[in-house]
Tab-separated table of C-alpha atoms and ligand atoms in Angstrom:
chain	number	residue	atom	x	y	z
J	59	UNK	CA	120.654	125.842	200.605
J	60	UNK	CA	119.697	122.414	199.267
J	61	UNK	CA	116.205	122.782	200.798
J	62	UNK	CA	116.126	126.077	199.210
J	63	UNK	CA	116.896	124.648	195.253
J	64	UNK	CA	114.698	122.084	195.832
J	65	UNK	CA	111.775	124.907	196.273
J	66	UNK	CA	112.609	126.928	193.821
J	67	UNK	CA	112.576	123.818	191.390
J	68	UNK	CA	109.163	122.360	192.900
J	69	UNK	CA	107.863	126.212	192.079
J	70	UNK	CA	109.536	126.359	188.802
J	71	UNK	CA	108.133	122.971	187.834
J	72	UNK	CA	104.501	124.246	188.818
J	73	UNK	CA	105.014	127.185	186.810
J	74	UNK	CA	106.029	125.622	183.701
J	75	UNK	CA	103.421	123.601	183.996
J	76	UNK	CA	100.595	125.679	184.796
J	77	UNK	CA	102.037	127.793	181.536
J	78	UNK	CA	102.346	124.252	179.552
J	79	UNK	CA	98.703	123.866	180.693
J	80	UNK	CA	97.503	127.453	179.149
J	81	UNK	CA	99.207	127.374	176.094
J	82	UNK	CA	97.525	123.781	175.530
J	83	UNK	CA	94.190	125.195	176.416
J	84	UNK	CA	94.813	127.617	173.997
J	85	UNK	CA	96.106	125.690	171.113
J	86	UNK	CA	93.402	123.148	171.805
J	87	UNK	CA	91.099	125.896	171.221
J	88	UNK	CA	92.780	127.320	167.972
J	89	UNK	CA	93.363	123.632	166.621
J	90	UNK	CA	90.283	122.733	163.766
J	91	UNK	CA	90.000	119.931	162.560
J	92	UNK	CA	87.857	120.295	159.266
J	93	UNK	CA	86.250	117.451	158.159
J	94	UNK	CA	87.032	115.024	155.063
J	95	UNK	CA	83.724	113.441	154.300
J	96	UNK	CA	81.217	115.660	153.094
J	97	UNK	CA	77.438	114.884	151.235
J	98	UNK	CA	76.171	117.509	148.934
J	99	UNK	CA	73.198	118.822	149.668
J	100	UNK	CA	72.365	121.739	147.300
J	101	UNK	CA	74.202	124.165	144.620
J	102	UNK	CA	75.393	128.222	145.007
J	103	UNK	CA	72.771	129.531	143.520
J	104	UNK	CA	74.280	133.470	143.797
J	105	UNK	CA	77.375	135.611	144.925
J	106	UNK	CA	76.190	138.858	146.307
J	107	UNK	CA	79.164	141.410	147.012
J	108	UNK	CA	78.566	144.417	149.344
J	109	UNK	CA	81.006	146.943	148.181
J	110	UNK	CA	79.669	150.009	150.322
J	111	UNK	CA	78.138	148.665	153.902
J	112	UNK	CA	74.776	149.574	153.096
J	113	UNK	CA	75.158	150.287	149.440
J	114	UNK	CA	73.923	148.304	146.708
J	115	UNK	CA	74.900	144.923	145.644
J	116	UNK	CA	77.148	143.641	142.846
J	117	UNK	CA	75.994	140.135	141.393
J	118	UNK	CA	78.994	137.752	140.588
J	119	UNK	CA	79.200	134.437	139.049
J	120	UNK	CA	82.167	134.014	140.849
J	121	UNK	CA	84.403	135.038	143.552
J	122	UNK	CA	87.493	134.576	145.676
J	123	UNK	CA	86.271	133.168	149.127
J	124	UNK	CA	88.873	135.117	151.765
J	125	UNK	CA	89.378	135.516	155.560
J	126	UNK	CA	88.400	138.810	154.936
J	127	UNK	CA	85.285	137.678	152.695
J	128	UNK	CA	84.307	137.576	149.194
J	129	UNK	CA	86.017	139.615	146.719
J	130	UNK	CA	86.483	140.165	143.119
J	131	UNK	CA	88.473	138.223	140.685
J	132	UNK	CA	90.596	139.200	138.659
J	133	UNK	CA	88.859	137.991	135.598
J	134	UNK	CA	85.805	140.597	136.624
J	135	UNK	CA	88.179	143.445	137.459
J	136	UNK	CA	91.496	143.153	136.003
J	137	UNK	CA	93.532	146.238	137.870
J	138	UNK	CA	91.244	146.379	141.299
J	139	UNK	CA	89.153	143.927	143.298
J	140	UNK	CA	86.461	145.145	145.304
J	141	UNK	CA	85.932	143.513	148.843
J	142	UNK	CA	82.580	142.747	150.647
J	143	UNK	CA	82.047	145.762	152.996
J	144	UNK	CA	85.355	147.454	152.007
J	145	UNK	CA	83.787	150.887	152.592
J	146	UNK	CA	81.494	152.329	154.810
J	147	UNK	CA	79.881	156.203	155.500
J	148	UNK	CA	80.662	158.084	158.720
J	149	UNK	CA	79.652	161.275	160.644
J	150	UNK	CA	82.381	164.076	160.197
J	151	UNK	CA	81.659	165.127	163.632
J	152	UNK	CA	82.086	162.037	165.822
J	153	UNK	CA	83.548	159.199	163.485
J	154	UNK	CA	80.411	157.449	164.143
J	155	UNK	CA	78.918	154.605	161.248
J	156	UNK	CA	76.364	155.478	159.072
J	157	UNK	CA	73.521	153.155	157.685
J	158	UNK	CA	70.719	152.452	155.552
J	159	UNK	CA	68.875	151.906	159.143
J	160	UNK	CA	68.948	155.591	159.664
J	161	UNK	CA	69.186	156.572	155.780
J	162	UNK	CA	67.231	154.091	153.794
J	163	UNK	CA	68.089	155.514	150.252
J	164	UNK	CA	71.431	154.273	150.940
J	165	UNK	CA	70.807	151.137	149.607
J	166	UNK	CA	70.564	152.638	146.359
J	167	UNK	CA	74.200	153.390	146.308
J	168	UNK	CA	76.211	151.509	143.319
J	169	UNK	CA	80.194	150.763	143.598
J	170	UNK	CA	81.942	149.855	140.932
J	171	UNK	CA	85.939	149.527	139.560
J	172	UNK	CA	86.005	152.372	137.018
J	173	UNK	CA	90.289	152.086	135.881
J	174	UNK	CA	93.706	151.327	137.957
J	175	UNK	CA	92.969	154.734	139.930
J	176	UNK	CA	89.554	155.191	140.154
J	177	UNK	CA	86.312	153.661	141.779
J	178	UNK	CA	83.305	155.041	140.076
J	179	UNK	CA	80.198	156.148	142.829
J	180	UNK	CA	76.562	156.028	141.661
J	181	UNK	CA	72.723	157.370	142.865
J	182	UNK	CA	69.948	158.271	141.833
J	183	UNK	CA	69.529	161.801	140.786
J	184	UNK	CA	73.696	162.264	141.351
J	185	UNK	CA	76.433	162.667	138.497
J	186	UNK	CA	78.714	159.899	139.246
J	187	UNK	CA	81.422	160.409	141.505
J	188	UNK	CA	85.035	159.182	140.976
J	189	UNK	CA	87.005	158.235	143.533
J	190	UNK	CA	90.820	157.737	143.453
J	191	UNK	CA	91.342	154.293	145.136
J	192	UNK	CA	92.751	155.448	148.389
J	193	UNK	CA	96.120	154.134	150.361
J	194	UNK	CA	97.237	154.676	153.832
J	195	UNK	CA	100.436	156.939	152.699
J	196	UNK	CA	98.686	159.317	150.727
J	197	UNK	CA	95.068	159.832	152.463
J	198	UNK	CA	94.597	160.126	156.092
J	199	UNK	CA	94.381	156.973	158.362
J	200	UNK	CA	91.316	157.296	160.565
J	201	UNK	CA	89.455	154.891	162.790
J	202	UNK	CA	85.519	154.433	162.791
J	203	UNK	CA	83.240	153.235	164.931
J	204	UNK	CA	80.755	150.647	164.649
J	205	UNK	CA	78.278	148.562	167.028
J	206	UNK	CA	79.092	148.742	170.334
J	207	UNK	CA	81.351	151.416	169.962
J	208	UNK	CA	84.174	148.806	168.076
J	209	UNK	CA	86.925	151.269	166.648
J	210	UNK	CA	87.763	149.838	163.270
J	211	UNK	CA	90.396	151.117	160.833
J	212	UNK	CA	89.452	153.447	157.782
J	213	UNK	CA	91.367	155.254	154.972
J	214	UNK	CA	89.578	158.386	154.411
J	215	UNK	CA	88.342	159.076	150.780
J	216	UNK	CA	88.829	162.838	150.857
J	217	UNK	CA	86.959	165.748	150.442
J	218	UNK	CA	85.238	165.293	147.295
J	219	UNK	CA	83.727	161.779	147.985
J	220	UNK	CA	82.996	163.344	151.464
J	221	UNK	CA	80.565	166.431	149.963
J	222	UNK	CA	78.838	163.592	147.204
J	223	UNK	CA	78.017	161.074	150.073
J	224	UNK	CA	76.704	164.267	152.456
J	225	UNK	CA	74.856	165.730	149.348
J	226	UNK	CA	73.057	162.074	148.639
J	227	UNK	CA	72.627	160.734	151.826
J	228	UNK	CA	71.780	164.421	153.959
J	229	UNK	CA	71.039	167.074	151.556
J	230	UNK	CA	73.806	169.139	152.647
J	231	UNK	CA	77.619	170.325	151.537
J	232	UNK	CA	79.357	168.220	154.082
J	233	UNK	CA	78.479	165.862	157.956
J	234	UNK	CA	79.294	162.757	156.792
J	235	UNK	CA	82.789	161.293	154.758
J	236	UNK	CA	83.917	157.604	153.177
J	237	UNK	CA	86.180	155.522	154.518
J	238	UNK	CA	87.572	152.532	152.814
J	239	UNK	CA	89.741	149.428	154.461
J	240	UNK	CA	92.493	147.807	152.540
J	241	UNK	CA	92.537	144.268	154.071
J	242	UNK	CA	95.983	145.222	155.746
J	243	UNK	CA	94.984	144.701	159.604
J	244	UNK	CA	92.065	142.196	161.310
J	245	UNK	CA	90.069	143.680	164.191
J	246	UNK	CA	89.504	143.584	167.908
J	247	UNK	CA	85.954	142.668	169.523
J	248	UNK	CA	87.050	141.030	172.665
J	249	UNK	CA	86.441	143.983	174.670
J	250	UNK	CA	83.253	145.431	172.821
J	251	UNK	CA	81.732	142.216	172.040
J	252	UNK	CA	82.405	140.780	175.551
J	253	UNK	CA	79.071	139.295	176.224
J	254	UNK	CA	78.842	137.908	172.216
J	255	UNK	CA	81.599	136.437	172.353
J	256	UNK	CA	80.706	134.708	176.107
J	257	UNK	CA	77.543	133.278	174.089
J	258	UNK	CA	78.981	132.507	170.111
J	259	UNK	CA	81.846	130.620	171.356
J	260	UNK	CA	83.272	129.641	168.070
J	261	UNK	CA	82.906	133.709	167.207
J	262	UNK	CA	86.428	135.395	167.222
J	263	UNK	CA	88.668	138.131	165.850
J	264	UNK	CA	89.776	135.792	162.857
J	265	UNK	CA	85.790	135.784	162.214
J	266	UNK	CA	84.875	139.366	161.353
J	267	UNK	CA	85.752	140.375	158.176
J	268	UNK	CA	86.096	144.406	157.345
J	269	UNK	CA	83.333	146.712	157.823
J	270	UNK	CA	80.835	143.744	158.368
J	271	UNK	CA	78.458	143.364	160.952
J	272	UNK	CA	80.429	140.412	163.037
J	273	UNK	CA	81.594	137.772	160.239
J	274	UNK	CA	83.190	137.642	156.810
J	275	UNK	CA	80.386	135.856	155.136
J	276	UNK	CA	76.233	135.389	155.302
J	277	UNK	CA	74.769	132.484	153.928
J	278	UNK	CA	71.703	131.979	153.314
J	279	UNK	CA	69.141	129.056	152.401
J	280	UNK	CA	66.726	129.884	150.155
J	281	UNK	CA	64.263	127.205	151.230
J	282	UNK	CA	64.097	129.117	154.203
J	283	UNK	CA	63.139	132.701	152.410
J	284	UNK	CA	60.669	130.392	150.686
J	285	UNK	CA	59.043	129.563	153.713
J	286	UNK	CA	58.973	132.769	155.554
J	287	UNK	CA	57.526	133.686	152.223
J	288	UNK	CA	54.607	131.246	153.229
J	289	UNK	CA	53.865	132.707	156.320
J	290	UNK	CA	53.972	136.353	155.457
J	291	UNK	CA	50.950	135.379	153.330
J	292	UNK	CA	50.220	138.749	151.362
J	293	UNK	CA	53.394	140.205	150.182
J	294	UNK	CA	57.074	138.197	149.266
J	295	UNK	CA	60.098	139.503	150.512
J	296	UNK	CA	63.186	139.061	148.067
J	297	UNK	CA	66.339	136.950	149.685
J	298	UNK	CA	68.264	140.419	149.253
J	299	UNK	CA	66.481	141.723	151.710
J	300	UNK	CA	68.604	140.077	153.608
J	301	UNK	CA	71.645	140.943	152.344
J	302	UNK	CA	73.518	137.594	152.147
J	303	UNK	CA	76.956	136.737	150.394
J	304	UNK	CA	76.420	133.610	149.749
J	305	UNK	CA	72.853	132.043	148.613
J	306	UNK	CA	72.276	128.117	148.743
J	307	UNK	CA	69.423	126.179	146.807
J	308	UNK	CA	68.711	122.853	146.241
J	309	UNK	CA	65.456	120.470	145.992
J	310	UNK	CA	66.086	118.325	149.401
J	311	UNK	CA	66.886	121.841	151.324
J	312	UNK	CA	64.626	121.743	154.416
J	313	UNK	CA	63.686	125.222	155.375
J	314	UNK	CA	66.320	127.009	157.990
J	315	UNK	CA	68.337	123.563	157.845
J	316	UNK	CA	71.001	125.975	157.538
J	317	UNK	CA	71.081	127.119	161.624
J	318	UNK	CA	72.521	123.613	162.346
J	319	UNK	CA	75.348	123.215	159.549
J	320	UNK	CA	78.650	123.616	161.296
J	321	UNK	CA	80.535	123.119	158.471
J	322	UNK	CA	80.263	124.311	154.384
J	323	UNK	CA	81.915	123.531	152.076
J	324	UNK	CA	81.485	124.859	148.373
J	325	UNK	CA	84.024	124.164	146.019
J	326	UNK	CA	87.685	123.922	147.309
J	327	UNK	CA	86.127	126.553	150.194
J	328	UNK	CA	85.389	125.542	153.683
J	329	UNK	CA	83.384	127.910	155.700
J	330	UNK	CA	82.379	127.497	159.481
J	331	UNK	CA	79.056	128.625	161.082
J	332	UNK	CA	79.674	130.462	164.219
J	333	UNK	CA	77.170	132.270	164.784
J	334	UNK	CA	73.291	132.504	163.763
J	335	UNK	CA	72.581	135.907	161.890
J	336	UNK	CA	69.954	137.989	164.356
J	337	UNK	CA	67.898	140.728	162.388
J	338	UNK	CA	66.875	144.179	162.622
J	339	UNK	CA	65.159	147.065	160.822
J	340	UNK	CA	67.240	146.798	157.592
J	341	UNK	CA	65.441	143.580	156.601
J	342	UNK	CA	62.116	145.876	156.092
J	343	UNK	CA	63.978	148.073	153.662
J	344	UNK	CA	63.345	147.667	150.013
J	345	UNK	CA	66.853	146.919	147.977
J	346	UNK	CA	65.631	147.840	145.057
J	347	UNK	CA	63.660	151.316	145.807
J	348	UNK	CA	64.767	152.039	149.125
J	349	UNK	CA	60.994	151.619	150.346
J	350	UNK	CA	60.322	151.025	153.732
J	351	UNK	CA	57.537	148.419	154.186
J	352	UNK	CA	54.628	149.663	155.718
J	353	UNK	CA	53.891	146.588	157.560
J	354	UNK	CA	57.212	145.913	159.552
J	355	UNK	CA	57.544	142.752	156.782
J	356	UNK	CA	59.639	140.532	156.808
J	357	UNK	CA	60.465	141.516	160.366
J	358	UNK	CA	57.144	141.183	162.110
J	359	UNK	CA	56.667	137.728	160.994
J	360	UNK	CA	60.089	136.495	162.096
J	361	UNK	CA	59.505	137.779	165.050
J	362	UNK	CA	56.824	135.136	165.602
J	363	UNK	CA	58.847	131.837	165.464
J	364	UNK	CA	62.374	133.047	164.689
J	365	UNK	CA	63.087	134.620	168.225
J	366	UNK	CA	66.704	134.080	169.299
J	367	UNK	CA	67.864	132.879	172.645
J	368	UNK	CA	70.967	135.000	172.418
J	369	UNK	CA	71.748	137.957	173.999
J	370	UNK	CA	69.942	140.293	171.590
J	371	UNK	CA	66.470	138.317	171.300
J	372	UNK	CA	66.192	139.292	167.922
J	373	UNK	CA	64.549	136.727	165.403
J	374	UNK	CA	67.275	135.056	163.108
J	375	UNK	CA	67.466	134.478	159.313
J	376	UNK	CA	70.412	133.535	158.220
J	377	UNK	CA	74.382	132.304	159.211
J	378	UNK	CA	77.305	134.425	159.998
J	379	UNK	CA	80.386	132.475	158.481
J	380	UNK	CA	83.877	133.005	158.776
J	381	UNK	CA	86.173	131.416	155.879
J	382	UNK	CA	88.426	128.550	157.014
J	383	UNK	CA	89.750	127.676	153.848
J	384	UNK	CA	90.308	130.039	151.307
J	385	UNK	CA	89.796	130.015	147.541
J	386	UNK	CA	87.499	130.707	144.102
J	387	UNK	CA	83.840	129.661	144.417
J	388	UNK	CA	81.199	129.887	141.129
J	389	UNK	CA	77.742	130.228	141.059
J	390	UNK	CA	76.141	126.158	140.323
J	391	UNK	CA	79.300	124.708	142.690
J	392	UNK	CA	77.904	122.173	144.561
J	393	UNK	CA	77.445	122.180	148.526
J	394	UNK	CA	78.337	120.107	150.828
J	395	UNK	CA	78.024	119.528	154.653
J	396	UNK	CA	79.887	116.940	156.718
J	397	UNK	CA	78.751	113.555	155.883
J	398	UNK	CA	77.006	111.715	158.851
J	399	UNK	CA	77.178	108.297	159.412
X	461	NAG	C1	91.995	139.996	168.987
X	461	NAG	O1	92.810	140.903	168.270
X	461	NAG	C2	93.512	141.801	169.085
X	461	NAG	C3	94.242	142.785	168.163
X	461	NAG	O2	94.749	142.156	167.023
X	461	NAG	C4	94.429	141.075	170.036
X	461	NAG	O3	95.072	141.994	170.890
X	461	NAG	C5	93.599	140.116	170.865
X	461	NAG	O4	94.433	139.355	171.709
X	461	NAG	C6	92.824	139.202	169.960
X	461	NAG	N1	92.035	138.318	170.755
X	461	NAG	C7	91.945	137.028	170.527
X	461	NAG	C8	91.081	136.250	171.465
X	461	NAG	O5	92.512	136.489	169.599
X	462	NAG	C1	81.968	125.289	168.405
X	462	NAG	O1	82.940	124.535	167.707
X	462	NAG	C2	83.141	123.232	168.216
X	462	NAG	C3	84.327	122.643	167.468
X	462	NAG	O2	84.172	122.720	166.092
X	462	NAG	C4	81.867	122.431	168.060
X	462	NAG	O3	82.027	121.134	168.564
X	462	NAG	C5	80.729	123.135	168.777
X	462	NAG	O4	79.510	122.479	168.504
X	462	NAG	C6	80.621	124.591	168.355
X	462	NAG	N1	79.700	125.248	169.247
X	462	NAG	C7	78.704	126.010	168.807
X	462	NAG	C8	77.830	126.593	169.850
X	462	NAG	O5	78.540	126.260	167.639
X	463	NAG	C1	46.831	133.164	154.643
X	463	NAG	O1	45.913	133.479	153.618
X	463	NAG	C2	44.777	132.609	153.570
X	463	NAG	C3	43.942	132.958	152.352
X	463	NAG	O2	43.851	134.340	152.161
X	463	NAG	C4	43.999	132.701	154.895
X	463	NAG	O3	42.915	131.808	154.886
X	463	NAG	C5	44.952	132.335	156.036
X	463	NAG	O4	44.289	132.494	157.288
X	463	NAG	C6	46.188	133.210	156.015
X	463	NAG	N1	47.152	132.764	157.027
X	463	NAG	C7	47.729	133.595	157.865
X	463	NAG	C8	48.701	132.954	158.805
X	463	NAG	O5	47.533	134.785	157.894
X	464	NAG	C1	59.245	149.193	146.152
X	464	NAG	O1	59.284	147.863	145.720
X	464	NAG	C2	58.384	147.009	146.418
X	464	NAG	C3	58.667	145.575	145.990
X	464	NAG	O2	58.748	145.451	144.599
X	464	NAG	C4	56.956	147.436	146.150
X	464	NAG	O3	56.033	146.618	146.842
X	464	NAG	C5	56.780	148.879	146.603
X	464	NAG	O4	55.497	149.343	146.280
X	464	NAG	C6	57.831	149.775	145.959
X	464	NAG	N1	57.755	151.101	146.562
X	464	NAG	C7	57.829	152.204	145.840
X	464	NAG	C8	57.723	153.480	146.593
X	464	NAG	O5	57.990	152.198	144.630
């Protein structure tokens, strides 16, 4: 009996400790501890918002820095705030993604805040299409999928948006629809991201923002554009090629200094590098006429020196952010990394 207490409390003891010892290694992992002494070492130069993944940009001069990514203020849009990536374009049939890899001319694609109820769709050659600001109790609650086959939550936009984006994007009356996310729920790439994740250790769910590739925010050093730039030789490829959030300048910026920041801070904001941005076919796609370069540019020539070790070996330009610390940023805030000593 005694012998038998005295067991069960050794075991007991070993449990509780063993679960002491997980939940450590787990807070240990969760706990940050942002830094306090920072050096500036260049200025935002510009605030590029993606409403429509794929679509066309919107320029801000400033914009509220959120888990989630950028998004409007309320001083640019008074009764709605777009969000970075807040809608995207899938297949009808399957729920798959669609993209501006497949469909270049989607880059073309203007979003805008037209009143309280509407968001107001642009293309060329289309009459612009309104389209009531959805909500998960009126329209249907779908999910799509993305890379790797992640299933991400989507309010469907309804019919009419449905037939405009077909019309634009596949010359027919319906095969694809628009989905839009309303911030309400994160995702989950542990399981399709498995071998990401194993190699971006500081990646994670809290990183990924809405319908973005993998994090909330891109940043992007302009010295570094300016140098590829340099080695492409014949033609210049514009930063928005690139398709950043976030675009840092300054006259000390060494070229793709950027890849070892951990830490940025701009403003009040404090973002966290966690993962270095690996390219693909998109970069070679004109923003501004949907044009794809004949030469593989800017691709080919990353693809000489920019080669990542990863587990995609695809060159890198670029650095996938999440937001740590949330708030307003301004185009001509200064930026800072952690100060070393
Ligand atoms: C990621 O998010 C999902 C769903 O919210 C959750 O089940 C999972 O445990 C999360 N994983 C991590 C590592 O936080
Ligand atoms: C991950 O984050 C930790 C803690 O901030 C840092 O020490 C480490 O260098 C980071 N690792 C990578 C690969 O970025
Ligand atoms: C760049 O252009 C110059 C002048 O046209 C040429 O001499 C040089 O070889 C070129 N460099 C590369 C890397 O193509
Ligand atoms: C698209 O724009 C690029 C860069 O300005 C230019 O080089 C290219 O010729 C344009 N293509 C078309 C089809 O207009």
């Amino acid at each position: 009996m005694g012998l038998g207490y005295k067991l069960t409390f050794v075991s007991l003891a070993s449990v509780l400790a063993a679960v002491g010892a997980y939940f450590y290694q787990k807070k240990k992992k969760e706990i940050l501890i942002i830094p306090w002494r920072w050096e500036e070492i260049g200025k935002l130069t510009r605030l590029n918002l993606y409403p429509l993944k794929s679509g066309h940009r919107i320029e801000l001069s400033q914009a509220e820095c959120t888990e989630f990514g950028l998004r409007q203020t309320k001083d640019d849009e008074e009764v709605f705030q777009l969000r970075d990536r807040c809608l995207v374009v899938y297949s009808e049939s399957d729920n798959e993604f669609r993209t501006a890899r497949t469909y270049p001319k989607m880059v073309l694609i203007d979003v805008s805040v037209h009143d309280d109820k509407y968001l107001a769709v642009d293309a060329p050659t289309m009459r612009t299409l309104y389209v009531k600001i959805p909500n998960s109790q009126d329209n249907k609650n779908t999910l799509v999928r993305l890379h790797k086959g992640e299933e991400i939550f989507a309010i469907d936009c309804g019919d009419e948006a449905a037939s405009w984006f077909s019309r634009y994007i596949l010359e027919k009356d319906n095969g694809l629809r628009l989905g839009f996310h309303d911030a309400s729920r994160g995702r989950d790439i542990t399981k399709t991201h498995k071998n990401i994740l194993d190699y971006y250790i500081n990646l994670s769910n809290y990183s990924t923002g809405l319908y973005s590739d993998l994090t909330a925010i891109l940043l992007v050093n302009q010295a570094s554009i300016r140098d590829l730039n340099k080695r492409i030789n014949k033609s210049t490829v514009s930063v928005d090629n690139f398709r950043p959030n976030v675009i840092v300048d300054g006259p000390c910026l060494e070229p793709y200094a950027e890849d070892q920041w951990e830490w940025i801070k701009i403003g009040d904001v404090v973002l966290r590098n966690v993962k270095e941005c690996t390219r693909c076919i998109m970069t070679t796609i004109d923003p501004e006429n949907a044009s794809r370069s004949s030469d593989r540019e800017p691709l080919k020539t990353l693809e000489t020196y920019r080669l990542s070790n990863g587990p995609s070996s695809l060159p890198t330009m670029g650095i996938n952010c999440e937001t740590r610390k949330s708030g307003l940023i301004k185009v001509g805030d200064p930026v800072y990394i952690p100060k070393s000593d």
